[in-house]
Amino acid sequence: MSKSLADLAVEFWKLLNNYDRFIDVVPDIAKPRLAAQARFGKTRLATILQNEGMHLTVYDGHVFEPNLPVVAINDDEFASSDVLVISQTIEPTILQQLNVINVGKVYLAKSVSPRGL
């Protein structure tokens, strides 16, 4: 059940992210209502996961480290000496207590700061 719920949560999260982009292009009069629906969906997702002892984690802006529970889709584009940051989450990481239920997928970018901060 945990894996199925995590899979559903990832798909719903991706749908909500696409919905957020859609809100940016609708007429201004519709934006507040649509944004409220998106916030409600995000809150419900977090509540449902919390009820099962799970939570969703996004690492956008974090320095990429090999111990993070994510797969970097474009890690082959960089030198091993580059300091990398997570520029975009494609799929979130789903954790249940300290167990990784779903490994996230991310895009990386070179850090503009020498230490990634």
PDB file of N, CA and C in Angstrom, residues 72-112:
ATOM      1  N   ALA A  72      19.916  12.120 -10.402  1.00  0.00           N
ATOM      2  CA  ALA A  72      20.142  13.298 -11.245  1.00  0.00           C
ATOM      3  C   ALA A  72      20.083  12.860 -12.705  1.00  0.00           C
ATOM      4  N   ILE A  73      19.138  13.381 -13.424  1.00  0.00           N
ATOM      5  CA  ILE A  73      18.926  12.983 -14.819  1.00  0.00           C
ATOM      6  C   ILE A  73      20.075  13.434 -15.716  1.00  0.00           C
ATOM      7  N   ASN A  74      20.649  14.577 -15.411  1.00  0.00           N
ATOM      8  CA  ASN A  74      21.674  15.144 -16.295  1.00  0.00           C
ATOM      9  C   ASN A  74      23.059  15.208 -15.651  1.00  0.00           C
ATOM     10  N   ASP A  75      23.371  14.318 -14.725  1.00  0.00           N
ATOM     11  CA  ASP A  75      24.667  14.378 -14.036  1.00  0.00           C
ATOM     12  C   ASP A  75      25.854  14.129 -14.955  1.00  0.00           C
ATOM     13  N   ASP A  76      25.628  13.518 -16.096  1.00  0.00           N
ATOM     14  CA  ASP A  76      26.721  13.257 -17.033  1.00  0.00           C
ATOM     15  C   ASP A  76      27.162  14.501 -17.796  1.00  0.00           C
ATOM     16  N   GLU A  77      26.482  15.620 -17.604  1.00  0.00           N
ATOM     17  CA  GLU A  77      26.815  16.864 -18.294  1.00  0.00           C
ATOM     18  C   GLU A  77      27.862  17.701 -17.558  1.00  0.00           C
ATOM     19  N   PHE A  78      28.310  17.238 -16.402  1.00  0.00           N
ATOM     20  CA  PHE A  78      29.185  18.034 -15.560  1.00  0.00           C
ATOM     21  C   PHE A  78      30.450  17.275 -15.193  1.00  0.00           C
ATOM     22  N   ALA A  79      31.489  18.049 -14.888  1.00  0.00           N
ATOM     23  CA  ALA A  79      32.739  17.453 -14.413  1.00  0.00           C
ATOM     24  C   ALA A  79      32.574  17.068 -12.940  1.00  0.00           C
ATOM     25  N   SER A  80      33.330  16.087 -12.508  1.00  0.00           N
ATOM     26  CA  SER A  80      33.216  15.635 -11.114  1.00  0.00           C
ATOM     27  C   SER A  80      33.642  16.722 -10.123  1.00  0.00           C
ATOM     28  N   SER A  81      34.426  17.693 -10.577  1.00  0.00           N
ATOM     29  CA  SER A  81      34.875  18.772  -9.691  1.00  0.00           C
ATOM     30  C   SER A  81      33.864  19.914  -9.581  1.00  0.00           C
ATOM     31  N   ASP A  82      32.827  19.920 -10.416  1.00  0.00           N
ATOM     32  CA  ASP A  82      31.828  20.992 -10.386  1.00  0.00           C
ATOM     33  C   ASP A  82      30.993  20.919  -9.112  1.00  0.00           C
ATOM     34  N   VAL A  83      30.695  22.085  -8.556  1.00  0.00           N
ATOM     35  CA  VAL A  83      29.740  22.165  -7.455  1.00  0.00           C
ATOM     36  C   VAL A  83      28.368  22.311  -8.095  1.00  0.00           C
ATOM     37  N   LEU A  84      27.483  21.386  -7.781  1.00  0.00           N
ATOM     38  CA  LEU A  84      26.180  21.335  -8.444  1.00  0.00           C
ATOM     39  C   LEU A  84      25.056  21.613  -7.462  1.00  0.00           C
ATOM     40  N   VAL A  85      24.017  22.244  -7.976  1.00  0.00           N
ATOM     41  CA  VAL A  85      22.804  22.472  -7.202  1.00  0.00           C
ATOM     42  C   VAL A  85      21.637  21.842  -7.951  1.00  0.00           C
ATOM     43  N   ILE A  86      20.615  21.531  -7.211  1.00  0.00           N
ATOM     44  CA  ILE A  86      19.413  20.976  -7.819  1.00  0.00           C
ATOM     45  C   ILE A  86      18.591  22.149  -8.344  1.00  0.00           C
ATOM     46  N   SER A  87      18.454  22.196  -9.664  1.00  0.00           N
ATOM     47  CA  SER A  87      17.759  23.323 -10.278  1.00  0.00           C
ATOM     48  C   SER A  87      16.268  23.069 -10.445  1.00  0.00           C
ATOM     49  N   GLN A  88      15.881  21.806 -10.610  1.00  0.00           N
ATOM     50  CA  GLN A  88      14.463  21.511 -10.802  1.00  0.00           C
ATOM     51  C   GLN A  88      14.166  20.072 -10.379  1.00  0.00           C
ATOM     52  N   THR A  89      13.065  19.907  -9.692  1.00  0.00           N
ATOM     53  CA  THR A  89      12.614  18.577  -9.319  1.00  0.00           C
ATOM     54  C   THR A  89      11.636  18.088 -10.378  1.00  0.00           C
ATOM     55  N   ILE A  90      11.901  16.909 -10.907  1.00  0.00           N
ATOM     56  CA  ILE A  90      11.009  16.283 -11.876  1.00  0.00           C
ATOM     57  C   ILE A  90      10.004  15.404 -11.137  1.00  0.00           C
ATOM     58  N   GLU A  91      10.483  14.669 -10.143  1.00  0.00           N
ATOM     59  CA  GLU A  91       9.630  13.870  -9.260  1.00  0.00           C
ATOM     60  C   GLU A  91      10.151  14.036  -7.839  1.00  0.00           C
ATOM     61  N   PRO A  92       9.255  14.239  -6.882  1.00  0.00           N
ATOM     62  CA  PRO A  92       9.691  14.417  -5.495  1.00  0.00           C
ATOM     63  C   PRO A  92      10.123  13.095  -4.863  1.00  0.00           C
ATOM     64  N   THR A  93      10.866  13.197  -3.784  1.00  0.00           N
ATOM     65  CA  THR A  93      11.211  12.047  -2.962  1.00  0.00           C
ATOM     66  C   THR A  93      10.079  11.849  -1.957  1.00  0.00           C
ATOM     67  N   ILE A  94       9.675  10.603  -1.769  1.00  0.00           N
ATOM     68  CA  ILE A  94       8.662  10.284  -0.768  1.00  0.00           C
ATOM     69  C   ILE A  94       9.339   9.451   0.319  1.00  0.00           C
ATOM     70  N   LEU A  95       9.229   9.932   1.554  1.00  0.00           N
ATOM     71  CA  LEU A  95       9.830   9.254   2.701  1.00  0.00           C
ATOM     72  C   LEU A  95       8.737   8.791   3.659  1.00  0.00           C
ATOM     73  N   GLN A  96       8.985   7.651   4.284  1.00  0.00           N
ATOM     74  CA  GLN A  96       8.129   7.173   5.366  1.00  0.00           C
ATOM     75  C   GLN A  96       9.062   6.909   6.539  1.00  0.00           C
ATOM     76  N   GLN A  97       8.950   7.767   7.565  1.00  0.00           N
ATOM     77  CA  GLN A  97       9.936   7.831   8.632  1.00  0.00           C
ATOM     78  C   GLN A  97      11.313   8.047   7.971  1.00  0.00           C
ATOM     79  N   LEU A  98      12.245   7.136   8.143  1.00  0.00           N
ATOM     80  CA  LEU A  98      13.565   7.288   7.522  1.00  0.00           C
ATOM     81  C   LEU A  98      13.738   6.416   6.286  1.00  0.00           C
ATOM     82  N   ASN A  99      12.670   5.794   5.837  1.00  0.00           N
ATOM     83  CA  ASN A  99      12.740   4.915   4.670  1.00  0.00           C
ATOM     84  C   ASN A  99      12.337   5.654   3.402  1.00  0.00           C
ATOM     85  N   VAL A 100      13.126   5.483   2.359  1.00  0.00           N
ATOM     86  CA  VAL A 100      12.803   6.087   1.074  1.00  0.00           C
ATOM     87  C   VAL A 100      11.814   5.170   0.358  1.00  0.00           C
ATOM     88  N   ILE A 101      10.638   5.697   0.075  1.00  0.00           N
ATOM     89  CA  ILE A 101       9.606   4.944  -0.631  1.00  0.00           C
ATOM     90  C   ILE A 101       9.704   5.216  -2.129  1.00  0.00           C
ATOM     91  N   ASN A 102      10.008   6.475  -2.479  1.00  0.00           N
ATOM     92  CA  ASN A 102      10.176   6.849  -3.883  1.00  0.00           C
ATOM     93  C   ASN A 102      11.400   7.753  -4.007  1.00  0.00           C
ATOM     94  N   VAL A 103      12.349   7.344  -4.826  1.00  0.00           N
ATOM     95  CA  VAL A 103      13.548   8.154  -5.078  1.00  0.00           C
ATOM     96  C   VAL A 103      13.164   9.259  -6.052  1.00  0.00           C
ATOM     97  N   GLY A 104      13.486  10.502  -5.702  1.00  0.00           N
ATOM     98  CA  GLY A 104      13.156  11.630  -6.553  1.00  0.00           C
ATOM     99  C   GLY A 104      14.015  11.678  -7.809  1.00  0.00           C
ATOM    100  N   LYS A 105      13.566  12.478  -8.768  1.00  0.00           N
ATOM    101  CA  LYS A 105      14.317  12.715 -10.000  1.00  0.00           C
ATOM    102  C   LYS A 105      14.496  14.219 -10.150  1.00  0.00           C
ATOM    103  N   VAL A 106      15.747  14.628 -10.453  1.00  0.00           N
ATOM    104  CA  VAL A 106      16.057  16.062 -10.493  1.00  0.00           C
ATOM    105  C   VAL A 106      16.956  16.412 -11.672  1.00  0.00           C
ATOM    106  N   TYR A 107      16.939  17.704 -12.004  1.00  0.00           N
ATOM    107  CA  TYR A 107      17.912  18.279 -12.931  1.00  0.00           C
ATOM    108  C   TYR A 107      18.920  19.071 -12.116  1.00  0.00           C
ATOM    109  N   LEU A 108      20.179  19.028 -12.548  1.00  0.00           N
ATOM    110  CA  LEU A 108      21.246  19.757 -11.875  1.00  0.00           C
ATOM    111  C   LEU A 108      21.702  20.953 -12.702  1.00  0.00           C
ATOM    112  N   ALA A 109      22.342  21.898 -12.022  1.00  0.00           N
ATOM    113  CA  ALA A 109      22.977  23.047 -12.665  1.00  0.00           C
ATOM    114  C   ALA A 109      24.249  23.360 -11.889  1.00  0.00           C
ATOM    115  N   LYS A 110      25.199  24.003 -12.562  1.00  0.00           N
ATOM    116  CA  LYS A 110      26.408  24.444 -11.859  1.00  0.00           C
ATOM    117  C   LYS A 110      26.040  25.543 -10.886  1.00  0.00           C
ATOM    118  N   SER A 111      26.646  25.484  -9.717  1.00  0.00           N
ATOM    119  CA  SER A 111      26.428  26.508  -8.732  1.00  0.00           C
ATOM    120  C   SER A 111      27.149  27.783  -9.146  1.00  0.00           C
ATOM    121  N   VAL A 112      26.524  28.918  -8.888  1.00  0.00           N
ATOM    122  CA  VAL A 112      27.170  30.208  -9.173  1.00  0.00           C
ATOM    123  C   VAL A 112      28.110  30.598  -8.042  1.00  0.00           C
TER     124      VAL A 112
END
